[in-house]
Structure formats: C-alpha cells, structure tokens
N, CA, C and O atoms as CSV, one atom per row, in Angstrom:
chain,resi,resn,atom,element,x,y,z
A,1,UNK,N,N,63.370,85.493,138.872
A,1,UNK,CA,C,63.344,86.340,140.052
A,1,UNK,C,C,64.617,86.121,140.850
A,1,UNK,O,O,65.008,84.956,140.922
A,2,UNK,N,N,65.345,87.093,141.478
A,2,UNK,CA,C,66.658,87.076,142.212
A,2,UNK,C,C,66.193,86.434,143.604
A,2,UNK,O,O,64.980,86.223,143.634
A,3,UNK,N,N,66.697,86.178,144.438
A,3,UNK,CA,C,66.396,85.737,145.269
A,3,UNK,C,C,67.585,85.973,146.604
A,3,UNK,O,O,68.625,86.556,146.300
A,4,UNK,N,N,67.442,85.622,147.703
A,4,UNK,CA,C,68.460,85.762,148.653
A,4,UNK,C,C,69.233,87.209,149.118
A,4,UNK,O,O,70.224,87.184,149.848
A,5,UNK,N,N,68.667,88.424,148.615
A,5,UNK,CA,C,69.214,89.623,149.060
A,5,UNK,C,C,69.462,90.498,147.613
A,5,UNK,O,O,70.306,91.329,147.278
A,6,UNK,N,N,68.259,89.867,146.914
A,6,UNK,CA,C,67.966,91.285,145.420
A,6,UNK,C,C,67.307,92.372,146.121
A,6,UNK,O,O,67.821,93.406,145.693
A,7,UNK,N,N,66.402,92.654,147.009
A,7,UNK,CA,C,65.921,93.337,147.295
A,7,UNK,C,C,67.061,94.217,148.314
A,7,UNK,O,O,67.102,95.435,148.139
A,8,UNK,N,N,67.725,93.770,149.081
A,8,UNK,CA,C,68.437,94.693,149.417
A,8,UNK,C,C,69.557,95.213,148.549
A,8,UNK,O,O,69.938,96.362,148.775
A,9,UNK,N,N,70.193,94.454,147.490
A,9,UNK,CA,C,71.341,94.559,146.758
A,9,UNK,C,C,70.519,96.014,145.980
A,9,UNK,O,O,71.123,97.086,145.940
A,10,UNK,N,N,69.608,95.921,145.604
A,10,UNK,CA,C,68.536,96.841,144.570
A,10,UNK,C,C,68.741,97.938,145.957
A,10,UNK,O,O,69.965,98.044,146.022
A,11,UNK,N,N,68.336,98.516,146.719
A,11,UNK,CA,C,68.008,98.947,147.669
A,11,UNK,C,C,69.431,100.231,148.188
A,11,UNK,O,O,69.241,101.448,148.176
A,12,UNK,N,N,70.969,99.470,148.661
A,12,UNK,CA,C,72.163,99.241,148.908
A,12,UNK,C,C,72.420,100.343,147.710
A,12,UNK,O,O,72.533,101.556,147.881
A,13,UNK,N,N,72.480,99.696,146.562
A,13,UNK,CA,C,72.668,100.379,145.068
A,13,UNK,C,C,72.025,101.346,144.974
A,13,UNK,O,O,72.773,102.188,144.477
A,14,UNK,N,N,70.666,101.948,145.220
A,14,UNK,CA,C,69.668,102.898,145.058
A,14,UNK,C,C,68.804,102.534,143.528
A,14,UNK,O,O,67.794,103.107,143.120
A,15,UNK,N,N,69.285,101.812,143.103
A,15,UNK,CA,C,67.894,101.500,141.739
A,15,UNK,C,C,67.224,100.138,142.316
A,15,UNK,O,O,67.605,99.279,143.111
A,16,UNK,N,N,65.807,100.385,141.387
A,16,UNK,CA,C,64.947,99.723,141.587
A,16,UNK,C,C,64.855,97.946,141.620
A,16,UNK,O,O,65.516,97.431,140.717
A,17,UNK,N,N,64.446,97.396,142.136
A,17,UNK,CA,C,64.659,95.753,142.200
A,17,UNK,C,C,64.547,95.476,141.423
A,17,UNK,O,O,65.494,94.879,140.912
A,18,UNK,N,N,62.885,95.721,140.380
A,18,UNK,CA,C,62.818,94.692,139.070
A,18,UNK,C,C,63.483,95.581,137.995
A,18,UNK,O,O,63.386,95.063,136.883
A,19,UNK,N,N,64.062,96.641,137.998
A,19,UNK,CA,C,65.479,96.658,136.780
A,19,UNK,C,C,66.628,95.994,137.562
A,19,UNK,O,O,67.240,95.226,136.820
A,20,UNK,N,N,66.909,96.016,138.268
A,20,UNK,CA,C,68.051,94.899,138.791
A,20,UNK,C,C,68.268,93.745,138.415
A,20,UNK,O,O,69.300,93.139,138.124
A,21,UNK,N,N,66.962,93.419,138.448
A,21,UNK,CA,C,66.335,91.664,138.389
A,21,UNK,C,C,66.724,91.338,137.105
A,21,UNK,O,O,67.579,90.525,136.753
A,22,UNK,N,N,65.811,92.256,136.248
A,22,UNK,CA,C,65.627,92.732,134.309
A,22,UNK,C,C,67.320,92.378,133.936
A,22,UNK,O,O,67.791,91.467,133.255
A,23,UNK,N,N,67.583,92.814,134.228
A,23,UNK,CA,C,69.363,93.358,133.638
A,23,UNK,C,C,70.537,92.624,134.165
A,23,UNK,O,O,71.654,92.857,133.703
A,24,UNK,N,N,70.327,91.631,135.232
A,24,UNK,CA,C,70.938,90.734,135.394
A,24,UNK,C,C,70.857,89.297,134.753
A,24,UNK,O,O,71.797,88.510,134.637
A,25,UNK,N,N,69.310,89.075,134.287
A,25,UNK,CA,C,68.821,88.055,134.337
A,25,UNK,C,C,68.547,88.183,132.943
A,25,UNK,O,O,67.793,87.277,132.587
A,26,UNK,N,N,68.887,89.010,131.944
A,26,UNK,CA,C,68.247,89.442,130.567
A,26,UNK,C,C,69.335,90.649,129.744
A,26,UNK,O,O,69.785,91.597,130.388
A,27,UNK,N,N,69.545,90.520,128.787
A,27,UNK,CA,C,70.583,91.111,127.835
A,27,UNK,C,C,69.948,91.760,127.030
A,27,UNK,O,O,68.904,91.227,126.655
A,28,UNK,N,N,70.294,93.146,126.436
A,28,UNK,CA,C,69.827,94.004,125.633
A,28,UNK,C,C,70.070,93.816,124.209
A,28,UNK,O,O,71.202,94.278,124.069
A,29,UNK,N,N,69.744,93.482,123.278
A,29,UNK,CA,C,70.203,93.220,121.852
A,29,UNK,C,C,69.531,94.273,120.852
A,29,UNK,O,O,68.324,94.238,120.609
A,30,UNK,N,N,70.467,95.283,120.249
A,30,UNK,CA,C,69.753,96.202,119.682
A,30,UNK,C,C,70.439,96.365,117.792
A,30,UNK,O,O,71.418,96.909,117.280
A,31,UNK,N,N,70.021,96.076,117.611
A,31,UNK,CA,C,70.312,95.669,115.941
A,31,UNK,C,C,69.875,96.583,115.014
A,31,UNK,O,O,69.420,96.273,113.913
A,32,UNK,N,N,69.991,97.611,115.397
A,32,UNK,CA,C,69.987,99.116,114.606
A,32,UNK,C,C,68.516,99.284,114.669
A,32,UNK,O,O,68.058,99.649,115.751
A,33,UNK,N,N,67.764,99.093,113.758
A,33,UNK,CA,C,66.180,98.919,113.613
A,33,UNK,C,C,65.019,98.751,114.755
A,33,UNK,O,O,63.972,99.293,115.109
A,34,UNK,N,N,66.118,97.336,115.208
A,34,UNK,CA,C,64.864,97.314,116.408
A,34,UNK,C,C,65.645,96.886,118.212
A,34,UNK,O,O,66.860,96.893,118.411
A,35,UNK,N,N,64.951,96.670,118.926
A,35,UNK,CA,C,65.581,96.380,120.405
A,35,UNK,C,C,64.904,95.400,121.121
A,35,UNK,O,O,63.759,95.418,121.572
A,36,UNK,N,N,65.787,94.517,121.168
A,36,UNK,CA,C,65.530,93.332,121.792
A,36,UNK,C,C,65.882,93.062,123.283
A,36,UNK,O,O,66.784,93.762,123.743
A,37,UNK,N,N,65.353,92.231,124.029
A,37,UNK,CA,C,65.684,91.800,125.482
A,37,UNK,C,C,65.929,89.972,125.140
A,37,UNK,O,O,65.211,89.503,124.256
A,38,UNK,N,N,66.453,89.473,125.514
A,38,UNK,CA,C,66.781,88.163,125.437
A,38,UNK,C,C,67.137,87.559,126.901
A,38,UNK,O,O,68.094,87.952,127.567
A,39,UNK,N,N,66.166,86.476,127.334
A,39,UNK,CA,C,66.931,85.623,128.432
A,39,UNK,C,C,68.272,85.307,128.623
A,39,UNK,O,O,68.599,85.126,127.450
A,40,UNK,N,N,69.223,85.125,129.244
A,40,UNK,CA,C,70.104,84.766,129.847
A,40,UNK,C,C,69.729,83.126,130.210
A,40,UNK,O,O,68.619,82.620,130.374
A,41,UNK,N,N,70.934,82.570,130.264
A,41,UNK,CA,C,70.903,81.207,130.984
A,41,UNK,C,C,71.349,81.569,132.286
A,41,UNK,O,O,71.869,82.628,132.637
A,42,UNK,N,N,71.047,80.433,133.041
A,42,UNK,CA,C,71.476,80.442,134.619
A,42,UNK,C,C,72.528,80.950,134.497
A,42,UNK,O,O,72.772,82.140,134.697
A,43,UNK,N,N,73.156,80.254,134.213
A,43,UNK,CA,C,74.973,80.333,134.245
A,43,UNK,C,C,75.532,82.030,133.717
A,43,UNK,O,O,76.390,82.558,134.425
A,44,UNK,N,N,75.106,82.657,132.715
A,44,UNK,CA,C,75.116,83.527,131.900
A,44,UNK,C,C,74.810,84.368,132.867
A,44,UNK,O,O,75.694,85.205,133.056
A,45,UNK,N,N,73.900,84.456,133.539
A,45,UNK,CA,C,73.009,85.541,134.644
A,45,UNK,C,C,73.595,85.234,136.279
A,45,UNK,O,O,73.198,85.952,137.197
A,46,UNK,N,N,74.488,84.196,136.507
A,46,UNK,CA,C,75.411,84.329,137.258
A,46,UNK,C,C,76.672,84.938,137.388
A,46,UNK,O,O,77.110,85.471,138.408
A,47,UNK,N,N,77.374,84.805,136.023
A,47,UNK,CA,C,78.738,85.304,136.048
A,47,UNK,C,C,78.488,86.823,135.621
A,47,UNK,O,O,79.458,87.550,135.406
A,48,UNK,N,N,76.986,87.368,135.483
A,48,UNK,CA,C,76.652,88.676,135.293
A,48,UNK,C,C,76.432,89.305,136.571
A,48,UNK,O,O,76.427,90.526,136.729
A,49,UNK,N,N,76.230,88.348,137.594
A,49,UNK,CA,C,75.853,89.013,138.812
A,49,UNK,C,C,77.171,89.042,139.565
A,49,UNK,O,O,77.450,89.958,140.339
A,50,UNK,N,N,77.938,88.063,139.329
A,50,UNK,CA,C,79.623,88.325,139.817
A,50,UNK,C,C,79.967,89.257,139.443
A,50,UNK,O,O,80.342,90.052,140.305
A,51,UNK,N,N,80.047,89.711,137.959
A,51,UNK,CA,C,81.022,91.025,136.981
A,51,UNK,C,C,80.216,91.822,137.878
A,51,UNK,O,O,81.054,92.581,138.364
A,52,UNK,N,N,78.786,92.193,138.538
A,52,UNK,CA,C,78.827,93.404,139.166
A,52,UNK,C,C,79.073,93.607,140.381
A,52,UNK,O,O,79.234,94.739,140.836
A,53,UNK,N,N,79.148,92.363,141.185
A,53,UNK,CA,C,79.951,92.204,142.097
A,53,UNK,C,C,81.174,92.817,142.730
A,53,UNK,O,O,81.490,93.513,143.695
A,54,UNK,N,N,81.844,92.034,141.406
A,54,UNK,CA,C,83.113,92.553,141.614
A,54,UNK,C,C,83.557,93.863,141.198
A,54,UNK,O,O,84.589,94.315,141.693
A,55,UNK,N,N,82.880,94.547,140.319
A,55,UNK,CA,C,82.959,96.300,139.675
A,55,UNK,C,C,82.553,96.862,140.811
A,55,UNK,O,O,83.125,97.888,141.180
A,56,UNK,N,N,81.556,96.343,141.539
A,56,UNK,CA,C,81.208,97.501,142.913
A,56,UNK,C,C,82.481,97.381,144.221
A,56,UNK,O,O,82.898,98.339,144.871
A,57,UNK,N,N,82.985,95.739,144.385
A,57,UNK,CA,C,84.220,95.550,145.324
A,57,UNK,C,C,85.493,96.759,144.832
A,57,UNK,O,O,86.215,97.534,145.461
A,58,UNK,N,N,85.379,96.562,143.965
A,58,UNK,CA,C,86.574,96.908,143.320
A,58,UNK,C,C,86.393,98.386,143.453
A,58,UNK,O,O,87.048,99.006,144.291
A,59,UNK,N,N,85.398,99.073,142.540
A,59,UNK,CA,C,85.534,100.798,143.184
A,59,UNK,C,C,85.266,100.875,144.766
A,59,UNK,O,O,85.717,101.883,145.311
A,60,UNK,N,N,84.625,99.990,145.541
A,60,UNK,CA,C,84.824,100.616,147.068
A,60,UNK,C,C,86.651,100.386,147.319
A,60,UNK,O,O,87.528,101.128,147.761
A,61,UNK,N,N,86.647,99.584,147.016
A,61,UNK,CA,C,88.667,99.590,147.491
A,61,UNK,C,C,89.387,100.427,147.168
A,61,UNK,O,O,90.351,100.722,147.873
A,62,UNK,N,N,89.033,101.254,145.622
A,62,UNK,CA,C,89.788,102.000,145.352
A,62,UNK,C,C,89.484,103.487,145.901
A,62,UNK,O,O,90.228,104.452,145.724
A,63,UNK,N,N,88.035,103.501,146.726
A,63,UNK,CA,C,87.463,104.521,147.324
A,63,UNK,C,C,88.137,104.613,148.369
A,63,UNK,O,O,88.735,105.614,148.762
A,64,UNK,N,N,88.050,103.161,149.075
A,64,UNK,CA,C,88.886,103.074,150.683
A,64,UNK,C,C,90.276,103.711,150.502
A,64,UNK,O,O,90.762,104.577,151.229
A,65,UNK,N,N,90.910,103.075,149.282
A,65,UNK,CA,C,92.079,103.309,149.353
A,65,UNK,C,C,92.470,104.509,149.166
A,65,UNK,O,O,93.434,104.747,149.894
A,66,UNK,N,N,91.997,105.882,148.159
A,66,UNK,CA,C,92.114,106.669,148.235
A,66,UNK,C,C,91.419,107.766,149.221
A,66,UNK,O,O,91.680,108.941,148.964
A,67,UNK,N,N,90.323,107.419,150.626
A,67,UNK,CA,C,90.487,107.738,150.787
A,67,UNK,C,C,91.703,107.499,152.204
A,67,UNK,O,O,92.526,108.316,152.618
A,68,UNK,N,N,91.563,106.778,152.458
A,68,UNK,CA,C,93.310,106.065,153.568
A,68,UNK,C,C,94.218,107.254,152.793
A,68,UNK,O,O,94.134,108.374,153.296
A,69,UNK,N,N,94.794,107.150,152.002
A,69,UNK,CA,C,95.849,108.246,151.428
A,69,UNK,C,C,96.155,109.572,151.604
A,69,UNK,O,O,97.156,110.217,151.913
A,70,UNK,N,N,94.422,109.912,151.176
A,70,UNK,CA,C,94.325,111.028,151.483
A,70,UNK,C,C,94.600,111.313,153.377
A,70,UNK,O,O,95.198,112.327,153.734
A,71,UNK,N,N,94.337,110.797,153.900
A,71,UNK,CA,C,93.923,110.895,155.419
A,71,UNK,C,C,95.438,111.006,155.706
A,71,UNK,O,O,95.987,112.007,156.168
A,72,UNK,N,N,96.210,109.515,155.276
A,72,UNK,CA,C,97.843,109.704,156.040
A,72,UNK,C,C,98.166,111.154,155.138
A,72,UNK,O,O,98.882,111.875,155.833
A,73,UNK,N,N,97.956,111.586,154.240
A,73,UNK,CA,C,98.867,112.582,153.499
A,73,UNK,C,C,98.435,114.084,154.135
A,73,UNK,O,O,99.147,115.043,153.835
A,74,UNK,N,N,97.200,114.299,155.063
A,74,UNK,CA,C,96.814,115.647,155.131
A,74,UNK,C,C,97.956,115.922,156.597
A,74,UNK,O,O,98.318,115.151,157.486
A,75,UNK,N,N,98.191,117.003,156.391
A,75,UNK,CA,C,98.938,117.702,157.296
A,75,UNK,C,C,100.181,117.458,157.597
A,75,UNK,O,O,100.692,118.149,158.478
A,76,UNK,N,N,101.104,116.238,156.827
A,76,UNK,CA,C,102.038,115.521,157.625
A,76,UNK,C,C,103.078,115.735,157.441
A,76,UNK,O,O,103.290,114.534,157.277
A,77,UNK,N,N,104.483,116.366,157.227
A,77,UNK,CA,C,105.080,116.494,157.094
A,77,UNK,C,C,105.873,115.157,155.922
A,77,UNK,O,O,106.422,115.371,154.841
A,78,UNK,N,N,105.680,113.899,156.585
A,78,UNK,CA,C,106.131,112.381,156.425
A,78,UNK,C,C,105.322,111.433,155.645
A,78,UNK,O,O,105.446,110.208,155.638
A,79,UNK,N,N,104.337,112.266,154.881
A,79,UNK,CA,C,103.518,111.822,154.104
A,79,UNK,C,C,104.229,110.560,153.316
A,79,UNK,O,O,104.056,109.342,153.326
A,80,UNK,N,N,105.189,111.537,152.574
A,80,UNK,CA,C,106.021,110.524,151.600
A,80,UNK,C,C,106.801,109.043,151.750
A,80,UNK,O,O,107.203,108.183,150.966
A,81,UNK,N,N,106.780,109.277,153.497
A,81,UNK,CA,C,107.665,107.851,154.277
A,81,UNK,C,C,106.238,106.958,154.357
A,81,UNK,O,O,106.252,105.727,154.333
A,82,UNK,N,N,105.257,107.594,154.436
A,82,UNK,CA,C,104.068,106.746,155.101
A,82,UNK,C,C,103.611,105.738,154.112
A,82,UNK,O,O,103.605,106.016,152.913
A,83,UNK,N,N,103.137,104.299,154.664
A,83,UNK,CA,C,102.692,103.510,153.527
A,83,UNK,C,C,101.532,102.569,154.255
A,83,UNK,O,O,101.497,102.515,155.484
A,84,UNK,N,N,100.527,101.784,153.388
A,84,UNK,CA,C,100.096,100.556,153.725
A,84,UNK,C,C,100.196,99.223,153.134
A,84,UNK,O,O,99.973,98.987,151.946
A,85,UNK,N,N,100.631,98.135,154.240
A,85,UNK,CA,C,101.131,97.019,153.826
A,85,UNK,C,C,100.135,96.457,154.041
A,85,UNK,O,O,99.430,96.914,154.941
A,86,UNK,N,N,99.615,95.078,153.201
A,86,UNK,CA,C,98.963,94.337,153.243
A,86,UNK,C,C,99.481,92.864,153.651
A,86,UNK,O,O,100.560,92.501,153.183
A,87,UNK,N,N,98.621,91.828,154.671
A,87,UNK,CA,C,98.922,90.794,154.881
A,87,UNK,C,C,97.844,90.123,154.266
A,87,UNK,O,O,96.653,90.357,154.468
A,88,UNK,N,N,98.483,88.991,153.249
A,88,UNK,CA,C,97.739,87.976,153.271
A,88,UNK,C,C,98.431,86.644,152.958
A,88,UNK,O,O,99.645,86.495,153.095
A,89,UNK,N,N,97.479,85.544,152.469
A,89,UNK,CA,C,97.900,84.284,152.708
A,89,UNK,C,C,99.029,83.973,151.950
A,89,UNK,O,O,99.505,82.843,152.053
A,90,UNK,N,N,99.614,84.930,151.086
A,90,UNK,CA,C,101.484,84.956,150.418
A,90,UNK,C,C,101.836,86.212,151.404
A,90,UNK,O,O,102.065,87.279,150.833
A,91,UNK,N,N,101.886,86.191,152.551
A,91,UNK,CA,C,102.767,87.390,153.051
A,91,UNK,C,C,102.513,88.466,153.120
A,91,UNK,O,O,101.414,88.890,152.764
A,92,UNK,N,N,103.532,89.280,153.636
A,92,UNK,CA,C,103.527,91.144,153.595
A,92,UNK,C,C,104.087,91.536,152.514
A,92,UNK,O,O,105.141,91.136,152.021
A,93,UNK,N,N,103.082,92.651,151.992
A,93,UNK,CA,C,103.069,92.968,150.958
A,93,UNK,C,C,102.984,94.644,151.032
A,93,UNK,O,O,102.135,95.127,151.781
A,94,UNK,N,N,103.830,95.504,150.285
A,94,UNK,CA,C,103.539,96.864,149.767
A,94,UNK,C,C,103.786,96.764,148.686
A,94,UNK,O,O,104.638,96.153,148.042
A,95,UNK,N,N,102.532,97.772,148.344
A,95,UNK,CA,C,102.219,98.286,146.649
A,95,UNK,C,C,102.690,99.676,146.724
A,95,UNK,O,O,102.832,100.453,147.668
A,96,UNK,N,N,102.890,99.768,145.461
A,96,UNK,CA,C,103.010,101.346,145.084
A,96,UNK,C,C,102.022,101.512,144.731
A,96,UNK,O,O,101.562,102.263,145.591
A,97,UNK,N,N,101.024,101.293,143.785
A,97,UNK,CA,C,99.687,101.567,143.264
A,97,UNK,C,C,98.631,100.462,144.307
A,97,UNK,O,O,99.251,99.400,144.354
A,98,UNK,N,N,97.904,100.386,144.761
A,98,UNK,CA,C,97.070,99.387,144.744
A,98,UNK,C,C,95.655,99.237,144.413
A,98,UNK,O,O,94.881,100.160,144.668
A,99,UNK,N,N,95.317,98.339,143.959
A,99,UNK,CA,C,94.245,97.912,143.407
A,99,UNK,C,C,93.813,96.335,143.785
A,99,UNK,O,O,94.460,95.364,144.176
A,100,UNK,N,N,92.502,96.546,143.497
A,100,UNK,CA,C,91.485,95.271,144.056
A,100,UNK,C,C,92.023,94.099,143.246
A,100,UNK,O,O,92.026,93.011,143.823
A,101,UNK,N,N,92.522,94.161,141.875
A,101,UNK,CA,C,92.654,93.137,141.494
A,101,UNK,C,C,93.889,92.249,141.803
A,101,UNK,O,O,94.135,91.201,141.204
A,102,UNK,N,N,94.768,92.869,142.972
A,102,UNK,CA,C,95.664,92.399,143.412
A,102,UNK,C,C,95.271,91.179,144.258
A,102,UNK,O,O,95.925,90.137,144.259
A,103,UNK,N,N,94.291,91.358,144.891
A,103,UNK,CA,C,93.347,90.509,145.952
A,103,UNK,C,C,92.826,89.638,145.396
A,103,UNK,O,O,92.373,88.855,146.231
A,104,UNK,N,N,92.577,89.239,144.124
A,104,UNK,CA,C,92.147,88.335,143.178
A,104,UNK,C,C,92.693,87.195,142.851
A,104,UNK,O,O,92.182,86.494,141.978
C-alpha cells in the first residue's frame, strides 16, 4: 500500500489509487501466451515511483516553459531579443533550448 500522499498523487493525476498503487508497486510480465503481474522489491517500486516523478516534473517544465514563450512571443515586436535566464547554485545561465534535465 502507498502511503504518505497516494491518494492525492492518484487524485492530482486523475486515475484511480489502487491502479496507481498496482503499477508502481508491481510489473507486468507478458510472455506471449500468458500475463503475469510480479511484485517489485522496495527498492524496485521506489526508483519506479521517482521515474514517474520525474516524467510528470519534467513535462510540467516543458509546459511552463512553452507556455512562458509563447506569452513573451505574442504581440511583440522583440520577441527574438527576449529570453529567460536561469539562476542557480552554478550561476546565470541562458539556454537556447531548455529542458528539465538541465536542473538535474
């Protein structure tokens, strides 16, 4: 059972808790013939709950980010001068592309 904010993470997402639960915590094994579910280890069903973690961080940034873009680019003449720099703990930073896994 998930614990500590499955029910809202399930909720947040719009699918149901116990497929949340199921599919984090349990692997699909399908071997032509037949279809299997198999436990996960702790560990296994952790770094599964990170990978979706981070797939959901990662498309909201690239959501934020495109839409920020879109926003400086509507109407502006200066679109093309316009940019966003990022600060963090190595400095100021501009990307030409950016992406979440820069933040990593």
């Amino acid at each position: 059972r998930i614990t500590g904010g499955g029910d809202t993470a399930a909720r947040l997402l719009g699918v149901d808790t116990r497929l949340l639960e199921k599919w984090i915590c349990n692997r699909k094994i399908d071997s032509g013939r037949e279809v299997f579910t198999k436990p996960l280890t702790v560990e296994d069903a952790c770094r599964c709950r990170n990978a979706l973690a981070k797939q959901i961080y990662a498309h909201l940034f690239d959501w934020i980010v495109a839409h920020i873009n879109e926003s400086l680019s509507l109407g502006s003449s200066t679109a093309a001068n316009t940019s966003i720099g990022v600060l963090d703990i190595f400095g100021f930073e501009f990307f030409t592309i950016n992406s979440f896994e820069q933040f990593c």
